[in-house]
Amino acid sequence: MASSSFPREECFSSVYASNDPSSYAYYDHIYSHLKSTFFASSIHKDSVEIVPPQTFPHTSTDDELALLHIMGLSGFTVSRRINGTVRLLSRDGNGIQAYSTNSGFVMGVHHFNNGIGSVVPQIEGINRTCPIRLVHTMYDTESSQTIALDTFSRVVLENSDRRPGAVFGAWRSAVSIPLAVLTGTRDIPQFSPLSTSTELDDTAQYPLFSRVIPSDAGTARAAVAYFRNRLDVSFLGVLYVNDAYGSAFHQAIREAAAEREEGDQIEVKGYTFSYNENVDFVASEIELAIKQLKESRFRVFFGVFYGEHYDIIMNYAYDYGIVGPEYLWIISDGVHTSYFQNKRYDAGLDLEFSLVCSMVSIMIS
């Protein structure tokens, strides 16, 4: 196809600032504005199938290139009911984790398209030998299974001739698990930056799922070893959210504790509450779990929940008297350290006391 057949003014006007093939947006704008199948592509397990490649305008070579679409699905926001109105709010306070993760994804696409090997030396100059360029789209799942599956299905059905070649996401394991079933049936590889549930270790059930973060099985063994060997803990209370991430992590903690030699084991008791996008709906369950932690007489607690749960949990912990110098709280990476950025707790309030007078740690996996 000749260059003149491309919608040059629409795709390459100055408003997009993407006339340069080395820019971040160059190939994305070609892909999003072409109404044809010339750049459709798909990945089938170990091979890449391109249908068919074409020559791009504004490139310095006549070589034919093809576009491979990677669809991003991340939980940038979460719905919250505030004064009777449902609003979308950034996850983890300022949502920096979602944005930083996806910035790394976009940078990876840019490095591949331009053969930049500063991070991954193996792709240095790959743009001169590989006839494929990556394009990406990004969608907000609102941390919801339903929205993630609906978005993926809609994109695939409405673009059957230009379906995604791969999926980047999701964030929560509870979203990635059903999504991995769906992507697997479509022969579309999926790779997640943050889903750690041990359920996703099942390669028979999720053959095309991969991740760039360890599963909770390894993290649980390291956590139990730290509790026993470094802190000399014999009794551990686990407070966890009952979703794919929390329940699997809790089970991994129990199994890791049971694997230790007799006389060197940790007694683990778990207390749970349901996951709901509106935290207020499960406040009574959270209070009951905190009450049970109090009744356990344990002094060391491991929390497996998310940033949106932190304030309400620590408020109840204060009310039931399980914060203070005699108690230790360690929280999993479900609460990212970015949650506390620019967050202020006024002196004298319950949460300020919980943070200052208890030993509260955020575990980085």
mmCIF file of C-alpha atoms in Angstrom:
data_model
loop_
_atom_site.group_PDB
_atom_site.id
_atom_site.type_symbol
_atom_site.label_atom_id
_atom_site.label_comp_id
_atom_site.label_asym_id
_atom_site.label_seq_id
_atom_site.Cartn_x
_atom_site.Cartn_y
_atom_site.Cartn_z
ATOM 1 C CA MET A 1 0.000 0.000 0.000
ATOM 2 C CA ALA A 2 1.347 3.404 -0.910
ATOM 3 C CA SER A 3 1.970 6.004 1.740
ATOM 4 C CA SER A 4 -0.640 8.297 0.211
ATOM 5 C CA SER A 5 -3.365 5.810 1.211
ATOM 6 C CA PHE A 6 -2.762 6.517 4.898
ATOM 7 C CA PRO A 7 -4.821 9.205 6.674
ATOM 8 C CA ARG A 8 -1.717 11.376 7.060
ATOM 9 C CA GLU A 9 -3.355 14.568 8.239
ATOM 10 C CA GLU A 10 -5.488 12.822 10.850
ATOM 11 C CA CYS A 11 -2.776 10.523 12.162
ATOM 12 C CA PHE A 12 0.271 12.707 11.823
ATOM 13 C CA SER A 13 -0.895 16.249 12.448
ATOM 14 C CA SER A 14 1.119 18.354 14.885
ATOM 15 C CA VAL A 15 -1.493 17.865 17.617
ATOM 16 C CA TYR A 16 -0.262 14.288 18.058
ATOM 17 C CA ALA A 17 3.430 15.226 17.888
ATOM 18 C CA SER A 18 4.041 11.715 16.535
ATOM 19 C CA ASN A 19 5.552 12.251 13.077
ATOM 20 C CA ASP A 20 8.809 10.808 14.382
ATOM 21 C CA PRO A 21 8.812 6.967 14.363
ATOM 22 C CA SER A 22 10.967 7.041 17.499
ATOM 23 C CA SER A 23 8.253 8.852 19.500
ATOM 24 C CA TYR A 24 6.112 7.001 22.012
ATOM 25 C CA ALA A 25 2.837 7.634 20.189
ATOM 26 C CA TYR A 26 3.846 7.068 16.560
ATOM 27 C CA TYR A 27 2.731 3.464 16.047
ATOM 28 C CA ASP A 28 -0.177 3.754 18.489
ATOM 29 C CA HIS A 29 -1.767 6.522 16.415
ATOM 30 C CA ILE A 30 -1.332 4.588 13.196
ATOM 31 C CA TYR A 31 -3.071 1.633 14.764
ATOM 32 C CA SER A 32 -5.928 3.592 16.327
ATOM 33 C CA HIS A 33 -6.766 5.549 13.167
ATOM 34 C CA LEU A 34 -6.557 2.863 10.494
ATOM 35 C CA LYS A 35 -9.920 1.299 9.697
ATOM 36 C CA SER A 36 -8.631 -1.835 8.032
ATOM 37 C CA THR A 37 -7.249 -5.280 8.759
ATOM 38 C CA PHE A 38 -3.809 -4.527 7.324
ATOM 39 C CA PHE A 39 -2.205 -4.503 10.752
ATOM 40 C CA ALA A 40 -4.136 -7.286 12.479
ATOM 41 C CA SER A 41 -1.895 -9.632 14.414
ATOM 42 C CA SER A 42 -2.099 -12.438 16.914
ATOM 43 C CA ILE A 43 0.139 -14.642 18.995
ATOM 44 C CA HIS A 44 -0.420 -18.392 18.979
ATOM 45 C CA LYS A 45 1.588 -19.849 21.838
ATOM 46 C CA ASP A 46 5.189 -20.057 20.620
ATOM 47 C CA SER A 47 4.811 -18.344 17.237
ATOM 48 C CA VAL A 48 3.792 -14.920 15.990
ATOM 49 C CA GLU A 49 1.386 -14.675 13.070
ATOM 50 C CA ILE A 50 1.174 -11.358 11.211
ATOM 51 C CA VAL A 51 -1.631 -10.641 8.728
ATOM 52 C CA PRO A 52 -0.221 -9.012 6.558
ATOM 53 C CA PRO A 53 2.665 -6.529 7.083
ATOM 54 C CA GLN A 54 2.681 -3.150 5.357
ATOM 55 C CA THR A 55 5.038 -0.233 4.783
ATOM 56 C CA PHE A 56 4.627 2.752 7.136
ATOM 57 C CA PRO A 57 4.829 6.423 6.119
ATOM 58 C CA HIS A 58 7.519 8.675 7.602
ATOM 59 C CA THR A 59 9.913 5.784 8.140
ATOM 60 C CA SER A 60 13.438 5.959 6.783
ATOM 61 C CA THR A 61 13.239 2.462 5.334
ATOM 62 C CA ASP A 62 11.081 0.667 2.802
ATOM 63 C CA ASP A 63 11.028 -2.471 4.933
ATOM 64 C CA GLU A 64 7.592 -3.843 5.684
ATOM 65 C CA LEU A 65 6.519 -3.632 9.317
ATOM 66 C CA ALA A 66 3.590 -5.104 11.242
ATOM 67 C CA LEU A 67 1.860 -4.023 14.437
ATOM 68 C CA LEU A 68 1.265 -6.261 17.449
ATOM 69 C CA HIS A 69 -1.437 -4.920 19.783
ATOM 70 C CA ILE A 70 -0.956 -5.373 23.551
ATOM 71 C CA MET A 71 -4.047 -4.574 25.597
ATOM 72 C CA GLY A 72 -3.462 -3.186 29.099
ATOM 73 C CA LEU A 73 -5.967 -3.802 31.906
ATOM 74 C CA SER A 74 -5.140 -2.178 35.252
ATOM 75 C CA GLY A 75 -6.991 -1.028 38.362
ATOM 76 C CA PHE A 76 -6.287 2.690 38.332
ATOM 77 C CA THR A 77 -9.434 3.435 40.317
ATOM 78 C CA VAL A 78 -11.940 1.791 42.653
ATOM 79 C CA SER A 79 -15.560 2.729 43.236
ATOM 80 C CA ARG A 80 -16.493 4.097 46.653
ATOM 81 C CA ARG A 81 -19.820 5.178 48.107
ATOM 82 C CA ILE A 82 -19.395 8.618 49.679
ATOM 83 C CA ASN A 83 -22.424 10.303 51.244
ATOM 84 C CA GLY A 84 -24.730 8.058 49.264
ATOM 85 C CA THR A 85 -22.983 8.707 45.926
ATOM 86 C CA VAL A 86 -20.744 6.171 44.182
ATOM 87 C CA ARG A 87 -17.498 7.812 43.049
ATOM 88 C CA LEU A 88 -14.342 6.547 41.367
ATOM 89 C CA LEU A 89 -11.256 7.167 43.479
ATOM 90 C CA SER A 90 -7.588 6.392 42.888
ATOM 91 C CA ARG A 91 -6.418 3.152 44.435
ATOM 92 C CA ASP A 92 -3.861 3.349 47.233
ATOM 93 C CA GLY A 93 -4.603 6.988 47.900
ATOM 94 C CA ASN A 94 -2.887 8.504 44.872
ATOM 95 C CA GLY A 95 -2.870 5.500 42.532
ATOM 96 C CA ILE A 96 0.877 5.832 42.032
ATOM 97 C CA GLN A 97 1.423 2.071 41.928
ATOM 98 C CA ALA A 98 -0.853 1.585 38.918
ATOM 99 C CA TYR A 99 0.664 4.531 37.090
ATOM 100 C CA SER A 100 4.266 3.555 37.851
ATOM 101 C CA THR A 101 3.655 -0.056 36.775
ATOM 102 C CA ASN A 102 2.087 1.011 33.502
ATOM 103 C CA SER A 103 4.781 3.610 32.902
ATOM 104 C CA GLY A 104 7.249 0.740 32.981
ATOM 105 C CA PHE A 105 5.079 -1.156 30.492
ATOM 106 C CA VAL A 106 4.953 1.827 28.113
ATOM 107 C CA MET A 107 8.711 2.295 28.434
ATOM 108 C CA GLY A 108 9.212 -1.390 27.559
ATOM 109 C CA VAL A 109 7.116 -0.973 24.409
ATOM 110 C CA HIS A 110 9.122 2.120 23.465
ATOM 111 C CA HIS A 111 12.457 0.388 24.047
ATOM 112 C CA PHE A 112 11.419 -2.597 21.918
ATOM 113 C CA ASN A 113 10.156 -0.453 19.054
ATOM 114 C CA ASN A 114 13.374 1.556 18.977
ATOM 115 C CA GLY A 115 15.884 -1.144 19.851
ATOM 116 C CA ILE A 116 16.985 0.525 23.096
ATOM 117 C CA GLY A 117 18.956 -1.910 25.242
ATOM 118 C CA SER A 118 19.697 0.243 28.281
ATOM 119 C CA VAL A 119 17.465 -1.912 30.514
ATOM 120 C CA VAL A 120 17.319 -5.189 28.576
ATOM 121 C CA PRO A 121 20.567 -5.499 26.612
ATOM 122 C CA GLN A 122 19.181 -8.350 24.485
ATOM 123 C CA ILE A 123 16.849 -5.992 22.566
ATOM 124 C CA GLU A 124 19.567 -3.533 21.569
ATOM 125 C CA GLY A 125 19.079 -2.871 17.848
ATOM 126 C CA ILE A 126 16.134 -5.290 17.537
ATOM 127 C CA ASN A 127 14.245 -2.675 15.511
ATOM 128 C CA ARG A 128 16.743 -3.237 12.674
ATOM 129 C CA THR A 129 16.159 -6.991 12.514
ATOM 130 C CA CYS A 130 12.568 -7.566 13.698
ATOM 131 C CA PRO A 131 9.686 -6.493 11.381
ATOM 132 C CA ILE A 132 7.254 -6.093 14.304
ATOM 133 C CA ARG A 133 6.321 -2.962 16.239
ATOM 134 C CA LEU A 134 4.280 -3.030 19.447
ATOM 135 C CA VAL A 135 1.243 -0.843 20.062
ATOM 136 C CA HIS A 136 -0.620 -0.592 23.338
ATOM 137 C CA THR A 137 -4.005 0.443 24.668
ATOM 138 C CA MET A 138 -4.834 0.971 28.329
ATOM 139 C CA TYR A 139 -8.134 0.354 30.127
ATOM 140 C CA ASP A 140 -9.185 0.975 33.721
ATOM 141 C CA THR A 141 -10.787 -2.119 35.272
ATOM 142 C CA GLU A 142 -11.891 -0.105 38.318
ATOM 143 C CA SER A 143 -10.481 -3.106 40.245
ATOM 144 C CA SER A 144 -13.613 -5.040 39.212
ATOM 145 C CA GLN A 145 -13.838 -8.543 37.733
ATOM 146 C CA THR A 146 -17.014 -7.654 35.858
ATOM 147 C CA ILE A 147 -15.594 -4.526 34.240
ATOM 148 C CA ALA A 148 -12.329 -6.266 33.305
ATOM 149 C CA LEU A 149 -14.082 -9.210 31.630
ATOM 150 C CA ASP A 150 -16.637 -6.975 29.914
ATOM 151 C CA THR A 151 -13.916 -4.654 28.598
ATOM 152 C CA PHE A 152 -11.790 -7.514 27.270
ATOM 153 C CA SER A 153 -14.773 -9.250 25.640
ATOM 154 C CA ARG A 154 -16.001 -6.033 24.067
ATOM 155 C CA VAL A 155 -12.589 -5.193 22.603
ATOM 156 C CA VAL A 156 -12.201 -8.704 21.160
ATOM 157 C CA LEU A 157 -15.740 -8.919 19.756
ATOM 158 C CA GLU A 158 -15.822 -5.403 18.315
ATOM 159 C CA ASN A 159 -12.369 -5.781 16.760
ATOM 160 C CA SER A 160 -12.384 -9.374 15.592
ATOM 161 C CA ASP A 161 -10.009 -8.523 12.735
ATOM 162 C CA ARG A 162 -7.668 -6.532 15.019
ATOM 163 C CA ARG A 163 -7.891 -8.386 18.301
ATOM 164 C CA PRO A 164 -5.146 -8.039 20.934
ATOM 165 C CA GLY A 165 -2.064 -10.171 20.501
ATOM 166 C CA ALA A 166 -1.407 -10.149 24.268
ATOM 167 C CA VAL A 167 -2.855 -8.751 27.503
ATOM 168 C CA PHE A 168 -0.918 -6.837 30.159
ATOM 169 C CA GLY A 169 -2.752 -7.181 33.472
ATOM 170 C CA ALA A 170 -4.581 -7.357 35.649
ATOM 171 C CA TRP A 171 -3.664 -6.014 39.071
ATOM 172 C CA ARG A 172 -5.775 -7.946 41.613
ATOM 173 C CA SER A 173 -5.507 -11.744 41.492
ATOM 174 C CA ALA A 174 -9.295 -11.914 41.782
ATOM 175 C CA VAL A 175 -9.466 -10.101 38.430
ATOM 176 C CA SER A 176 -6.560 -11.906 36.753
ATOM 177 C CA ILE A 177 -7.926 -15.405 37.505
ATOM 178 C CA PRO A 178 -11.196 -15.215 35.512
ATOM 179 C CA LEU A 179 -9.448 -13.075 32.903
ATOM 180 C CA ALA A 180 -6.776 -15.774 32.490
ATOM 181 C CA VAL A 181 -9.497 -18.319 31.727
ATOM 182 C CA LEU A 182 -10.939 -16.033 29.065
ATOM 183 C CA THR A 183 -7.604 -15.123 27.466
ATOM 184 C CA GLY A 184 -6.637 -18.804 27.477
ATOM 185 C CA THR A 185 -9.736 -19.778 25.486
ATOM 186 C CA ARG A 186 -8.797 -17.113 22.927
ATOM 187 C CA ASP A 187 -5.144 -18.227 22.679
ATOM 188 C CA ILE A 188 -4.042 -14.807 23.902
ATOM 189 C CA PRO A 189 -1.058 -14.694 26.307
ATOM 190 C CA GLN A 190 -1.577 -12.708 29.486
ATOM 191 C CA PHE A 191 1.143 -11.368 31.763
ATOM 192 C CA SER A 192 0.461 -9.634 35.069
ATOM 193 C CA PRO A 193 2.715 -7.244 36.969
ATOM 194 C CA LEU A 194 1.063 -7.670 40.376
ATOM 195 C CA SER A 195 -1.194 -10.744 40.683
ATOM 196 C CA THR A 196 0.477 -13.060 43.206
ATOM 197 C CA SER A 197 -2.184 -15.668 44.083
ATOM 198 C CA THR A 198 -0.873 -19.249 44.226
ATOM 199 C CA GLU A 199 -3.967 -20.365 42.284
ATOM 200 C CA LEU A 200 -2.362 -18.871 39.182
ATOM 201 C CA ASP A 201 0.513 -21.359 39.545
ATOM 202 C CA ASP A 202 -1.756 -23.966 37.896
ATOM 203 C CA THR A 203 -0.365 -24.076 34.345
ATOM 204 C CA ALA A 204 -2.947 -26.652 33.263
ATOM 205 C CA GLN A 205 -5.811 -24.306 34.168
ATOM 206 C CA TYR A 206 -4.050 -21.109 33.039
ATOM 207 C CA PRO A 207 -1.623 -22.209 30.288
ATOM 208 C CA LEU A 208 -1.046 -18.741 28.795
ATOM 209 C CA PHE A 209 -0.785 -16.801 32.048
ATOM 210 C CA SER A 210 2.547 -15.460 33.260
ATOM 211 C CA ARG A 211 3.678 -12.793 35.708
ATOM 212 C CA VAL A 212 6.685 -10.667 36.532
ATOM 213 C CA ILE A 213 6.304 -11.021 40.315
ATOM 214 C CA PRO A 214 6.782 -14.091 42.567
ATOM 215 C CA SER A 215 3.727 -16.037 43.696
ATOM 216 C CA ASP A 216 2.607 -15.860 47.322
ATOM 217 C CA ALA A 217 3.914 -19.373 47.985
ATOM 218 C CA GLY A 218 7.529 -18.174 48.038
ATOM 219 C CA THR A 219 6.650 -14.945 49.851
ATOM 220 C CA ALA A 220 4.763 -16.898 52.530
ATOM 221 C CA ARG A 221 7.725 -19.189 53.215
ATOM 222 C CA ALA A 222 10.043 -16.188 53.569
ATOM 223 C CA ALA A 223 7.547 -14.401 55.849
ATOM 224 C CA VAL A 224 7.121 -17.430 58.129
ATOM 225 C CA ALA A 225 10.903 -17.898 58.336
ATOM 226 C CA TYR A 226 11.260 -14.226 59.297
ATOM 227 C CA PHE A 227 8.565 -14.450 61.967
ATOM 228 C CA ARG A 228 10.080 -17.581 63.512
ATOM 229 C CA ASN A 229 13.817 -17.133 63.037
ATOM 230 C CA ARG A 230 14.179 -13.380 63.466
ATOM 231 C CA LEU A 231 11.240 -12.401 65.673
ATOM 232 C CA ASP A 232 10.884 -15.680 67.610
ATOM 233 C CA VAL A 233 7.116 -15.681 67.027
ATOM 234 C CA SER A 234 5.188 -18.809 68.087
ATOM 235 C CA PHE A 235 1.632 -17.518 67.594
ATOM 236 C CA LEU A 236 0.462 -15.525 64.583
ATOM 237 C CA GLY A 237 -2.927 -14.047 63.832
ATOM 238 C CA VAL A 238 -3.684 -13.486 60.139
ATOM 239 C CA LEU A 239 -6.326 -10.935 59.141
ATOM 240 C CA TYR A 240 -7.140 -11.368 55.455
ATOM 241 C CA VAL A 241 -9.603 -10.257 52.828
ATOM 242 C CA ASN A 242 -11.549 -13.197 51.427
ATOM 243 C CA ASP A 243 -10.699 -12.906 47.743
ATOM 244 C CA ALA A 244 -8.304 -14.785 45.466
ATOM 245 C CA TYR A 245 -5.307 -12.870 46.782
ATOM 246 C CA GLY A 246 -6.101 -12.857 50.498
ATOM 247 C CA SER A 247 -7.394 -16.401 50.913
ATOM 248 C CA ALA A 248 -4.550 -17.920 48.864
ATOM 249 C CA PHE A 249 -1.938 -15.946 50.799
ATOM 250 C CA HIS A 250 -3.474 -17.043 54.110
ATOM 251 C CA GLN A 251 -3.423 -20.672 52.997
ATOM 252 C CA ALA A 252 0.193 -20.343 51.870
ATOM 253 C CA ILE A 253 1.119 -18.935 55.306
ATOM 254 C CA ARG A 254 -0.573 -21.894 57.033
ATOM 255 C CA GLU A 255 1.177 -24.406 54.789
ATOM 256 C CA ALA A 256 4.575 -22.768 55.241
ATOM 257 C CA ALA A 257 4.102 -22.777 59.013
ATOM 258 C CA ALA A 258 3.073 -26.453 58.998
ATOM 259 C CA GLU A 259 6.115 -27.449 56.925
ATOM 260 C CA ARG A 260 8.520 -26.436 59.692
ATOM 261 C CA GLU A 261 10.073 -29.082 61.898
ATOM 262 C CA GLU A 262 8.303 -30.126 65.071
ATOM 263 C CA GLY A 263 9.154 -27.784 67.900
ATOM 264 C CA ASP A 264 9.912 -24.963 65.488
ATOM 265 C CA GLN A 265 6.417 -24.379 64.160
ATOM 266 C CA ILE A 266 4.130 -21.349 64.391
ATOM 267 C CA GLU A 267 0.486 -21.634 65.390
ATOM 268 C CA VAL A 268 -1.502 -19.689 62.798
ATOM 269 C CA LYS A 269 -5.109 -18.566 63.208
ATOM 270 C CA GLY A 270 -6.883 -16.786 60.372
ATOM 271 C CA TYR A 271 -9.707 -14.255 60.557
ATOM 272 C CA THR A 272 -11.370 -13.001 57.409
ATOM 273 C CA PHE A 273 -13.812 -10.527 55.932
ATOM 274 C CA SER A 274 -15.425 -10.296 52.493
ATOM 275 C CA TYR A 275 -14.133 -8.168 49.652
ATOM 276 C CA ASN A 276 -16.498 -5.479 48.475
ATOM 277 C CA GLU A 277 -15.737 -2.506 46.263
ATOM 278 C CA ASN A 278 -17.568 -0.403 48.842
ATOM 279 C CA VAL A 279 -15.677 -0.933 52.094
ATOM 280 C CA ASP A 280 -18.536 0.401 54.236
ATOM 281 C CA PHE A 281 -20.604 -2.646 53.253
ATOM 282 C CA VAL A 282 -18.189 -4.979 55.084
ATOM 283 C CA ALA A 283 -17.426 -2.797 58.102
ATOM 284 C CA SER A 284 -19.350 -5.123 60.421
ATOM 285 C CA GLU A 285 -17.347 -8.119 59.150
ATOM 286 C CA ILE A 286 -14.096 -6.262 59.698
ATOM 287 C CA GLU A 287 -15.143 -5.355 63.234
ATOM 288 C CA LEU A 288 -16.001 -9.006 63.980
ATOM 289 C CA ALA A 289 -12.614 -10.174 62.665
ATOM 290 C CA ILE A 290 -10.818 -7.586 64.830
ATOM 291 C CA LYS A 291 -12.824 -8.722 67.854
ATOM 292 C CA GLN A 292 -11.752 -12.298 67.176
ATOM 293 C CA LEU A 293 -8.121 -11.193 66.920
ATOM 294 C CA LYS A 294 -8.523 -9.597 70.342
ATOM 295 C CA GLU A 295 -9.995 -12.813 71.785
ATOM 296 C CA SER A 296 -7.105 -14.879 70.382
ATOM 297 C CA ARG A 297 -4.757 -13.165 72.879
ATOM 298 C CA PHE A 298 -2.095 -13.069 70.140
ATOM 299 C CA ARG A 299 0.308 -10.149 70.016
ATOM 300 C CA VAL A 300 1.646 -10.438 66.461
ATOM 301 C CA PHE A 301 -0.651 -9.943 63.450
ATOM 302 C CA PHE A 302 -0.137 -10.327 59.728
ATOM 303 C CA GLY A 303 -2.569 -8.386 57.515
ATOM 304 C CA VAL A 304 -3.423 -9.389 53.958
ATOM 305 C CA PHE A 305 -5.721 -6.702 52.613
ATOM 306 C CA TYR A 306 -5.685 -3.514 50.506
ATOM 307 C CA GLY A 307 -5.071 0.161 51.085
ATOM 308 C CA GLU A 308 -8.770 0.957 51.186
ATOM 309 C CA HIS A 309 -9.116 -1.306 54.234
ATOM 310 C CA TYR A 310 -6.244 0.136 56.259
ATOM 311 C CA ASP A 311 -7.923 3.052 58.030
ATOM 312 C CA ILE A 312 -11.053 1.187 59.082
ATOM 313 C CA ILE A 313 -9.040 -1.837 60.290
ATOM 314 C CA MET A 314 -6.634 0.205 62.394
ATOM 315 C CA ASN A 315 -9.471 2.257 63.858
ATOM 316 C CA TYR A 316 -11.195 -0.926 65.020
ATOM 317 C CA ALA A 317 -7.858 -2.296 66.257
ATOM 318 C CA TYR A 318 -7.504 0.801 68.422
ATOM 319 C CA ASP A 319 -11.067 0.468 69.712
ATOM 320 C CA TYR A 320 -10.427 -3.158 70.746
ATOM 321 C CA GLY A 321 -7.066 -2.406 72.322
ATOM 322 C CA ILE A 322 -4.794 -4.422 70.044
ATOM 323 C CA VAL A 323 -2.487 -1.577 69.083
ATOM 324 C CA GLY A 324 0.266 -0.144 71.204
ATOM 325 C CA PRO A 325 3.835 -0.948 72.244
ATOM 326 C CA GLU A 326 2.997 -4.579 73.034
ATOM 327 C CA TYR A 327 1.635 -5.371 69.585
ATOM 328 C CA LEU A 328 3.220 -5.885 66.181
ATOM 329 C CA TRP A 329 1.358 -5.477 62.889
ATOM 330 C CA ILE A 330 3.017 -6.483 59.615
ATOM 331 C CA ILE A 331 0.989 -5.873 56.475
ATOM 332 C CA SER A 332 1.467 -7.514 53.090
ATOM 333 C CA ASP A 333 2.157 -5.628 49.873
ATOM 334 C CA GLY A 334 -1.595 -5.390 49.286
ATOM 335 C CA VAL A 335 -1.132 -2.033 51.015
ATOM 336 C CA HIS A 336 1.469 -0.282 48.920
ATOM 337 C CA THR A 337 3.798 2.199 50.581
ATOM 338 C CA SER A 338 2.417 4.853 48.220
ATOM 339 C CA TYR A 339 -0.810 4.694 50.247
ATOM 340 C CA PHE A 340 0.883 6.730 52.971
ATOM 341 C CA GLN A 341 2.326 9.377 50.668
ATOM 342 C CA ASN A 342 0.874 12.802 51.440
ATOM 343 C CA LYS A 343 -1.390 11.170 54.025
ATOM 344 C CA ARG A 344 -1.675 12.954 57.366
ATOM 345 C CA TYR A 345 -3.045 11.647 60.657
ATOM 346 C CA ASP A 346 -3.677 14.403 63.152
ATOM 347 C CA ALA A 347 -1.932 14.056 66.523
ATOM 348 C CA GLY A 348 -4.143 12.516 69.153
ATOM 349 C CA LEU A 349 -6.439 10.662 66.753
ATOM 350 C CA ASP A 350 -6.811 6.880 66.922
ATOM 351 C CA LEU A 351 -4.973 6.259 63.634
ATOM 352 C CA GLU A 352 -2.066 8.449 64.633
ATOM 353 C CA PHE A 353 -1.748 6.464 67.866
ATOM 354 C CA SER A 354 -1.950 3.177 65.942
ATOM 355 C CA LEU A 355 0.897 4.195 63.651
ATOM 356 C CA VAL A 356 3.174 5.790 66.228
ATOM 357 C CA CYS A 357 2.640 3.552 69.260
ATOM 358 C CA SER A 358 2.357 0.198 67.472
ATOM 359 C CA MET A 359 5.032 -1.391 65.362
ATOM 360 C CA VAL A 360 3.361 -1.233 61.927
ATOM 361 C CA SER A 361 5.373 -2.454 58.954
ATOM 362 C CA ILE A 362 4.544 -2.771 55.277
ATOM 363 C CA MET A 363 6.059 -5.865 53.683
ATOM 364 C CA ILE A 364 7.689 -5.340 50.290
ATOM 365 C CA SER A 365 7.703 -8.482 48.180
#
